[in-house]
Amino acid sequence: NTSSIISLPILIFYFILYTSIAAFGIYWVIMQVKKVMSLKTEKAKTELMLLKSQVNPHFFFNMLNNLYGLVGKDPKKGQELILKLSDMMRYSIYEGKREMVTLIEEVDYLKNYIELHKMRYHKEININFKYEMEENYKVMPLLFIILLENAFKHGVERLRDNAFVNVNMITSKDELQFTVENNFDNSESVEEPGIGLVNLKSRLELVYPNRHKLLFSVVENVYKVELTLK
């Protein structure tokens, strides 16, 4: 009886001890998992910011080169283009830092880009931009500009006449579809994907993992890209 009375407090002591050790072990594991997840999140954010910073210089470098030649030939048009470009730079610098922007803001950015090109070219080009979107729909900023830029770079800029760019954007409750079509000179060799497109694919993988599709197709002399977000 005496041994039983003595062993009971000891059993309670060891029970509390082992329970405490187990609880501490579980807590330590949880904290380590949280730490790893936090590091992964910070790494993803850092990668995304680096990718965003690569988008803007790529686009503005091309535009500034074009403006340099235009200012001497047509100062008035050059001034108008500089104001448009200034609006786009302001959006890229300030809104581009945000995780998400409204689709309306992104559409306005694309419209400014299109207007820049309309004012730039001395040849006739056919540009159509149609969109149907929900007001509160939000997306990652600077998401569509690379696809639109490529349509001008590989189509409009290389064709002497009959150049066209068709842009369509449609949203539903849980899906967004963005399509760009442009004609091109099929006598020219197809180039390897540039830094902009590689950049876009990386950004989509970071922000929309398993929730996006990016498809490319060529029919005769028409190039088409379709981006779907869920």
PDB file of C-alpha atoms in Angstrom:
ATOM      1  CA  ASN A   1       0.000   0.000   0.000  1.00  0.00           C
ATOM      2  CA  THR A   2       2.810   2.359   0.871  1.00  0.00           C
ATOM      3  CA  SER A   3       4.534   1.719  -2.482  1.00  0.00           C
ATOM      4  CA  SER A   4       1.298   2.431  -4.314  1.00  0.00           C
ATOM      5  CA  ILE A   5       0.861   5.711  -2.471  1.00  0.00           C
ATOM      6  CA  ILE A   6       4.449   6.706  -3.271  1.00  0.00           C
ATOM      7  CA  SER A   7       4.278   5.710  -6.955  1.00  0.00           C
ATOM      8  CA  LEU A   8       1.113   7.677  -7.694  1.00  0.00           C
ATOM      9  CA  PRO A   9       2.700  11.149  -7.329  1.00  0.00           C
ATOM     10  CA  ILE A  10       5.675   9.894  -9.342  1.00  0.00           C
ATOM     11  CA  LEU A  11       3.374   8.676 -12.103  1.00  0.00           C
ATOM     12  CA  ILE A  12       1.579  12.019 -12.096  1.00  0.00           C
ATOM     13  CA  PHE A  13       4.934  13.805 -12.238  1.00  0.00           C
ATOM     14  CA  TYR A  14       6.132  11.768 -15.236  1.00  0.00           C
ATOM     15  CA  PHE A  15       2.765  12.154 -16.930  1.00  0.00           C
ATOM     16  CA  ILE A  16       2.981  15.934 -16.595  1.00  0.00           C
ATOM     17  CA  LEU A  17       6.636  15.874 -17.670  1.00  0.00           C
ATOM     18  CA  TYR A  18       6.055  13.799 -20.797  1.00  0.00           C
ATOM     19  CA  THR A  19       2.919  15.756 -21.641  1.00  0.00           C
ATOM     20  CA  SER A  20       4.866  18.999 -21.362  1.00  0.00           C
ATOM     21  CA  ILE A  21       7.684  17.636 -23.527  1.00  0.00           C
ATOM     22  CA  ALA A  22       5.182  16.410 -26.144  1.00  0.00           C
ATOM     23  CA  ALA A  23       3.367  19.765 -26.115  1.00  0.00           C
ATOM     24  CA  PHE A  24       6.643  21.631 -26.486  1.00  0.00           C
ATOM     25  CA  GLY A  25       7.647  19.325 -29.338  1.00  0.00           C
ATOM     26  CA  ILE A  26       4.371  19.932 -31.160  1.00  0.00           C
ATOM     27  CA  TYR A  27       4.714  23.694 -30.581  1.00  0.00           C
ATOM     28  CA  TRP A  28       8.297  23.622 -31.912  1.00  0.00           C
ATOM     29  CA  VAL A  29       7.234  21.731 -35.043  1.00  0.00           C
ATOM     30  CA  ILE A  30       4.357  24.170 -35.667  1.00  0.00           C
ATOM     31  CA  MET A  31       6.682  27.160 -35.261  1.00  0.00           C
ATOM     32  CA  GLN A  32       9.227  25.634 -37.656  1.00  0.00           C
ATOM     33  CA  VAL A  33       6.509  25.004 -40.258  1.00  0.00           C
ATOM     34  CA  LYS A  34       5.293  28.579 -39.875  1.00  0.00           C
ATOM     35  CA  LYS A  35       8.847  29.842 -40.236  1.00  0.00           C
ATOM     36  CA  VAL A  36       9.400  27.853 -43.427  1.00  0.00           C
ATOM     37  CA  MET A  37       6.047  29.013 -44.859  1.00  0.00           C
ATOM     38  CA  SER A  38       6.887  32.606 -43.973  1.00  0.00           C
ATOM     39  CA  LEU A  39      10.258  32.334 -45.696  1.00  0.00           C
ATOM     40  CA  LYS A  40       8.600  30.844 -48.776  1.00  0.00           C
ATOM     41  CA  THR A  41       6.031  33.659 -48.808  1.00  0.00           C
ATOM     42  CA  GLU A  42       8.711  36.327 -48.471  1.00  0.00           C
ATOM     43  CA  LYS A  43      10.756  34.662 -51.192  1.00  0.00           C
ATOM     44  CA  ALA A  44       7.719  34.608 -53.495  1.00  0.00           C
ATOM     45  CA  LYS A  45       7.040  38.285 -52.761  1.00  0.00           C
ATOM     46  CA  THR A  46      10.662  39.180 -53.476  1.00  0.00           C
ATOM     47  CA  GLU A  47      10.641  37.228 -56.734  1.00  0.00           C
ATOM     48  CA  LEU A  48       7.394  38.905 -57.751  1.00  0.00           C
ATOM     49  CA  MET A  49       8.741  42.394 -57.052  1.00  0.00           C
ATOM     50  CA  LEU A  50      11.854  41.627 -59.092  1.00  0.00           C
ATOM     51  CA  LEU A  51       9.708  40.384 -61.965  1.00  0.00           C
ATOM     52  CA  LYS A  52       7.526  43.492 -61.814  1.00  0.00           C
ATOM     53  CA  SER A  53      10.596  45.718 -61.882  1.00  0.00           C
ATOM     54  CA  GLN A  54      11.664  43.992 -65.110  1.00  0.00           C
ATOM     55  CA  VAL A  55       8.366  44.707 -66.855  1.00  0.00           C
ATOM     56  CA  ASN A  56       8.480  48.490 -66.766  1.00  0.00           C
ATOM     57  CA  PRO A  57      12.011  49.206 -68.065  1.00  0.00           C
ATOM     58  CA  HIS A  58      11.476  46.766 -70.935  1.00  0.00           C
ATOM     59  CA  PHE A  59       8.406  48.655 -72.143  1.00  0.00           C
ATOM     60  CA  PHE A  60       9.542  52.214 -71.417  1.00  0.00           C
ATOM     61  CA  PHE A  61      12.935  51.668 -73.003  1.00  0.00           C
ATOM     62  CA  ASN A  62      11.219  50.916 -76.323  1.00  0.00           C
ATOM     63  CA  MET A  63       8.829  53.869 -76.022  1.00  0.00           C
ATOM     64  CA  LEU A  64      11.555  56.386 -75.125  1.00  0.00           C
ATOM     65  CA  ASN A  65      13.571  55.306 -78.155  1.00  0.00           C
ATOM     66  CA  ASN A  66      10.554  56.014 -80.363  1.00  0.00           C
ATOM     67  CA  LEU A  67       9.894  59.371 -78.692  1.00  0.00           C
ATOM     68  CA  TYR A  68      13.489  60.454 -79.219  1.00  0.00           C
ATOM     69  CA  GLY A  69      13.053  60.385 -82.989  1.00  0.00           C
ATOM     70  CA  LEU A  70       9.549  61.866 -82.939  1.00  0.00           C
ATOM     71  CA  VAL A  71      10.240  64.979 -80.835  1.00  0.00           C
ATOM     72  CA  GLY A  72      12.489  66.478 -83.516  1.00  0.00           C
ATOM     73  CA  LYS A  73      10.041  65.784 -86.350  1.00  0.00           C
ATOM     74  CA  ASP A  74       6.731  66.705 -84.680  1.00  0.00           C
ATOM     75  CA  PRO A  75       7.189  68.533 -81.312  1.00  0.00           C
ATOM     76  CA  LYS A  76       3.439  68.901 -80.647  1.00  0.00           C
ATOM     77  CA  LYS A  77       2.715  65.206 -81.123  1.00  0.00           C
ATOM     78  CA  GLY A  78       5.832  64.414 -79.132  1.00  0.00           C
ATOM     79  CA  GLN A  79       4.522  66.460 -76.188  1.00  0.00           C
ATOM     80  CA  GLU A  80       1.165  64.642 -76.292  1.00  0.00           C
ATOM     81  CA  LEU A  81       2.919  61.301 -76.316  1.00  0.00           C
ATOM     82  CA  ILE A  82       5.119  62.309 -73.377  1.00  0.00           C
ATOM     83  CA  LEU A  83       2.017  63.164 -71.310  1.00  0.00           C
ATOM     84  CA  LYS A  84       0.475  59.784 -72.148  1.00  0.00           C
ATOM     85  CA  LEU A  85       3.696  58.051 -71.261  1.00  0.00           C
ATOM     86  CA  SER A  86       3.865  60.022 -68.007  1.00  0.00           C
ATOM     87  CA  ASP A  87       0.407  58.735 -67.013  1.00  0.00           C
ATOM     88  CA  MET A  88       1.506  55.184 -67.743  1.00  0.00           C
ATOM     89  CA  MET A  89       4.721  55.564 -65.760  1.00  0.00           C
ATOM     90  CA  ARG A  90       2.774  56.951 -62.797  1.00  0.00           C
ATOM     91  CA  TYR A  91       0.487  53.926 -62.875  1.00  0.00           C
ATOM     92  CA  SER A  92       3.399  51.505 -63.187  1.00  0.00           C
ATOM     93  CA  ILE A  93       5.368  53.049 -60.331  1.00  0.00           C
ATOM     94  CA  TYR A  94       2.584  53.520 -57.795  1.00  0.00           C
ATOM     95  CA  GLU A  95      -0.142  51.022 -58.699  1.00  0.00           C
ATOM     96  CA  GLY A  96       2.357  48.399 -59.845  1.00  0.00           C
ATOM     97  CA  LYS A  97       3.509  47.994 -56.234  1.00  0.00           C
ATOM     98  CA  ARG A  98       0.093  46.828 -55.081  1.00  0.00           C
ATOM     99  CA  GLU A  99      -0.766  43.147 -54.903  1.00  0.00           C
ATOM    100  CA  MET A 100      -4.068  43.700 -56.714  1.00  0.00           C
ATOM    101  CA  VAL A 101      -5.746  46.494 -58.691  1.00  0.00           C
ATOM    102  CA  THR A 102      -9.228  46.838 -60.148  1.00  0.00           C
ATOM    103  CA  LEU A 103      -9.660  45.600 -63.674  1.00  0.00           C
ATOM    104  CA  ILE A 104     -10.924  49.057 -64.652  1.00  0.00           C
ATOM    105  CA  GLU A 105      -7.535  50.544 -63.710  1.00  0.00           C
ATOM    106  CA  GLU A 106      -5.726  47.918 -65.736  1.00  0.00           C
ATOM    107  CA  VAL A 107      -7.994  48.510 -68.744  1.00  0.00           C
ATOM    108  CA  ASP A 108      -7.323  52.265 -68.595  1.00  0.00           C
ATOM    109  CA  TYR A 109      -3.614  51.494 -68.607  1.00  0.00           C
ATOM    110  CA  LEU A 110      -4.019  49.359 -71.742  1.00  0.00           C
ATOM    111  CA  LYS A 111      -6.135  52.042 -73.420  1.00  0.00           C
ATOM    112  CA  ASN A 112      -3.368  54.593 -72.820  1.00  0.00           C
ATOM    113  CA  TYR A 113      -0.882  52.186 -74.360  1.00  0.00           C
ATOM    114  CA  ILE A 114      -3.077  51.765 -77.432  1.00  0.00           C
ATOM    115  CA  GLU A 115      -3.529  55.532 -77.778  1.00  0.00           C
ATOM    116  CA  LEU A 116       0.255  55.971 -77.661  1.00  0.00           C
ATOM    117  CA  HIS A 117       0.626  53.657 -80.619  1.00  0.00           C
ATOM    118  CA  LYS A 118      -2.204  55.249 -82.576  1.00  0.00           C
ATOM    119  CA  MET A 119      -0.521  58.648 -82.238  1.00  0.00           C
ATOM    120  CA  ARG A 120       2.896  57.198 -83.031  1.00  0.00           C
ATOM    121  CA  TYR A 121       2.356  55.554 -86.379  1.00  0.00           C
ATOM    122  CA  HIS A 122       2.029  57.377 -89.686  1.00  0.00           C
ATOM    123  CA  LYS A 123       0.402  54.351 -91.320  1.00  0.00           C
ATOM    124  CA  GLU A 124      -3.188  53.210 -90.961  1.00  0.00           C
ATOM    125  CA  ILE A 125      -3.743  50.469 -88.413  1.00  0.00           C
ATOM    126  CA  ASN A 126      -6.924  48.763 -87.271  1.00  0.00           C
ATOM    127  CA  ILE A 127      -7.115  48.393 -83.476  1.00  0.00           C
ATOM    128  CA  ASN A 128     -10.183  47.027 -81.698  1.00  0.00           C
ATOM    129  CA  PHE A 129     -10.435  46.769 -77.915  1.00  0.00           C
ATOM    130  CA  LYS A 130     -13.663  45.260 -76.601  1.00  0.00           C
ATOM    131  CA  TYR A 131     -14.298  44.501 -72.954  1.00  0.00           C
ATOM    132  CA  GLU A 132     -17.108  43.361 -70.680  1.00  0.00           C
ATOM    133  CA  MET A 133     -16.151  43.317 -67.024  1.00  0.00           C
ATOM    134  CA  GLU A 134     -17.487  43.371 -63.519  1.00  0.00           C
ATOM    135  CA  GLU A 135     -16.738  46.587 -61.629  1.00  0.00           C
ATOM    136  CA  ASN A 136     -15.214  44.981 -58.548  1.00  0.00           C
ATOM    137  CA  TYR A 137     -13.068  42.429 -60.366  1.00  0.00           C
ATOM    138  CA  LYS A 138      -9.412  42.600 -59.252  1.00  0.00           C
ATOM    139  CA  VAL A 139      -6.216  41.313 -60.854  1.00  0.00           C
ATOM    140  CA  MET A 140      -2.466  41.464 -60.450  1.00  0.00           C
ATOM    141  CA  PRO A 141      -1.223  44.809 -61.878  1.00  0.00           C
ATOM    142  CA  LEU A 142       0.683  45.016 -65.170  1.00  0.00           C
ATOM    143  CA  LEU A 143      -0.555  41.586 -66.160  1.00  0.00           C
ATOM    144  CA  PHE A 144      -1.738  42.080 -69.757  1.00  0.00           C
ATOM    145  CA  ILE A 145       0.674  44.681 -71.111  1.00  0.00           C
ATOM    146  CA  ILE A 146       3.302  42.157 -72.288  1.00  0.00           C
ATOM    147  CA  LEU A 147       0.786  40.294 -74.463  1.00  0.00           C
ATOM    148  CA  LEU A 148      -0.476  43.544 -75.978  1.00  0.00           C
ATOM    149  CA  GLU A 149       3.047  44.860 -76.485  1.00  0.00           C
ATOM    150  CA  ASN A 150       4.056  41.697 -78.339  1.00  0.00           C
ATOM    151  CA  ALA A 151       1.109  42.115 -80.720  1.00  0.00           C
ATOM    152  CA  PHE A 152       2.414  45.549 -81.735  1.00  0.00           C
ATOM    153  CA  LYS A 153       6.070  44.577 -81.721  1.00  0.00           C
ATOM    154  CA  HIS A 154       5.755  41.489 -83.924  1.00  0.00           C
ATOM    155  CA  GLY A 155       2.777  42.610 -86.002  1.00  0.00           C
ATOM    156  CA  VAL A 156       2.036  46.310 -86.452  1.00  0.00           C
ATOM    157  CA  GLU A 157       5.642  47.501 -86.396  1.00  0.00           C
ATOM    158  CA  ARG A 158       6.737  45.047 -89.102  1.00  0.00           C
ATOM    159  CA  LEU A 159       3.792  45.298 -91.486  1.00  0.00           C
ATOM    160  CA  ARG A 160       3.641  48.098 -94.038  1.00  0.00           C
ATOM    161  CA  ASP A 161      -0.135  48.013 -94.416  1.00  0.00           C
ATOM    162  CA  ASN A 162      -3.339  46.202 -93.368  1.00  0.00           C
ATOM    163  CA  ALA A 163      -2.037  45.700 -89.827  1.00  0.00           C
ATOM    164  CA  PHE A 164      -4.598  44.899 -87.156  1.00  0.00           C
ATOM    165  CA  VAL A 165      -4.776  44.115 -83.438  1.00  0.00           C
ATOM    166  CA  ASN A 166      -7.950  42.715 -81.856  1.00  0.00           C
ATOM    167  CA  VAL A 167      -8.190  42.697 -78.062  1.00  0.00           C
ATOM    168  CA  ASN A 168     -11.037  41.131 -76.080  1.00  0.00           C
ATOM    169  CA  MET A 169     -11.574  40.927 -72.341  1.00  0.00           C
ATOM    170  CA  ILE A 170     -14.534  39.212 -70.705  1.00  0.00           C
ATOM    171  CA  THR A 171     -15.142  38.459 -67.024  1.00  0.00           C
ATOM    172  CA  SER A 172     -17.639  36.244 -65.261  1.00  0.00           C
ATOM    173  CA  LYS A 173     -18.049  35.584 -61.542  1.00  0.00           C
ATOM    174  CA  ASP A 174     -15.013  33.326 -61.281  1.00  0.00           C
ATOM    175  CA  GLU A 175     -13.159  33.652 -64.576  1.00  0.00           C
ATOM    176  CA  LEU A 176     -11.430  36.205 -66.785  1.00  0.00           C
ATOM    177  CA  GLN A 177     -10.575  35.688 -70.443  1.00  0.00           C
ATOM    178  CA  PHE A 178      -8.133  37.973 -72.241  1.00  0.00           C
ATOM    179  CA  THR A 179      -7.464  37.439 -75.951  1.00  0.00           C
ATOM    180  CA  VAL A 180      -5.141  39.241 -78.345  1.00  0.00           C
ATOM    181  CA  GLU A 181      -4.981  38.613 -82.100  1.00  0.00           C
ATOM    182  CA  ASN A 182      -2.638  40.255 -84.598  1.00  0.00           C
ATOM    183  CA  ASN A 183      -1.505  39.613 -88.129  1.00  0.00           C
ATOM    184  CA  PHE A 184       2.172  39.393 -89.005  1.00  0.00           C
ATOM    185  CA  ASP A 185       4.562  38.851 -91.890  1.00  0.00           C
ATOM    186  CA  ASN A 186       4.791  35.059 -92.094  1.00  0.00           C
ATOM    187  CA  SER A 187       7.866  35.293 -94.292  1.00  0.00           C
ATOM    188  CA  GLU A 188       9.857  36.279 -91.203  1.00  0.00           C
ATOM    189  CA  SER A 189      11.262  33.623 -88.897  1.00  0.00           C
ATOM    190  CA  VAL A 190       9.530  33.058 -85.562  1.00  0.00           C
ATOM    191  CA  GLU A 191      11.567  34.398 -82.652  1.00  0.00           C
ATOM    192  CA  GLU A 192      12.203  32.669 -79.344  1.00  0.00           C
ATOM    193  CA  PRO A 193      10.086  33.939 -76.398  1.00  0.00           C
ATOM    194  CA  GLY A 194      11.530  37.211 -75.074  1.00  0.00           C
ATOM    195  CA  ILE A 195      12.183  38.273 -71.498  1.00  0.00           C
ATOM    196  CA  GLY A 196       8.708  39.805 -71.237  1.00  0.00           C
ATOM    197  CA  LEU A 197       6.879  36.567 -71.974  1.00  0.00           C
ATOM    198  CA  VAL A 198       9.164  34.504 -69.747  1.00  0.00           C
ATOM    199  CA  ASN A 199       8.570  37.109 -67.039  1.00  0.00           C
ATOM    200  CA  LEU A 200       4.792  36.877 -67.436  1.00  0.00           C
ATOM    201  CA  LYS A 201       4.804  33.089 -67.126  1.00  0.00           C
ATOM    202  CA  SER A 202       6.810  33.335 -63.893  1.00  0.00           C
ATOM    203  CA  ARG A 203       4.430  35.922 -62.435  1.00  0.00           C
ATOM    204  CA  LEU A 204       1.403  33.799 -63.291  1.00  0.00           C
ATOM    205  CA  GLU A 205       2.959  30.779 -61.578  1.00  0.00           C
ATOM    206  CA  LEU A 206       3.602  32.843 -58.442  1.00  0.00           C
ATOM    207  CA  VAL A 207       0.217  34.574 -58.154  1.00  0.00           C
ATOM    208  CA  TYR A 208      -2.176  32.223 -59.981  1.00  0.00           C
ATOM    209  CA  PRO A 209      -0.740  28.726 -59.421  1.00  0.00           C
ATOM    210  CA  ASN A 210      -2.996  26.098 -61.038  1.00  0.00           C
ATOM    211  CA  ARG A 211      -5.539  28.852 -61.711  1.00  0.00           C
ATOM    212  CA  HIS A 212      -4.461  30.085 -65.142  1.00  0.00           C
ATOM    213  CA  LYS A 213      -4.044  29.001 -68.755  1.00  0.00           C
ATOM    214  CA  LEU A 214      -1.845  30.701 -71.334  1.00  0.00           C
ATOM    215  CA  LEU A 215      -2.327  29.394 -74.864  1.00  0.00           C
ATOM    216  CA  PHE A 216      -0.724  30.429 -78.162  1.00  0.00           C
ATOM    217  CA  SER A 217      -1.816  29.581 -81.689  1.00  0.00           C
ATOM    218  CA  VAL A 218      -0.924  30.542 -85.255  1.00  0.00           C
ATOM    219  CA  VAL A 219      -3.289  30.207 -88.218  1.00  0.00           C
ATOM    220  CA  GLU A 220      -1.726  31.326 -91.504  1.00  0.00           C
ATOM    221  CA  ASN A 221      -0.533  34.893 -90.745  1.00  0.00           C
ATOM    222  CA  VAL A 222      -2.598  35.494 -87.591  1.00  0.00           C
ATOM    223  CA  TYR A 223      -1.085  35.056 -84.141  1.00  0.00           C
ATOM    224  CA  LYS A 224      -3.417  34.552 -81.182  1.00  0.00           C
ATOM    225  CA  VAL A 225      -2.811  34.400 -77.443  1.00  0.00           C
ATOM    226  CA  GLU A 226      -5.434  33.503 -74.841  1.00  0.00           C
ATOM    227  CA  LEU A 227      -5.014  34.073 -71.118  1.00  0.00           C
ATOM    228  CA  THR A 228      -7.590  32.627 -68.730  1.00  0.00           C
ATOM    229  CA  LEU A 229      -7.595  33.370 -65.004  1.00  0.00           C
ATOM    230  CA  LYS A 230      -9.716  31.677 -62.362  1.00  0.00           C
TER     231      LYS A 230
END
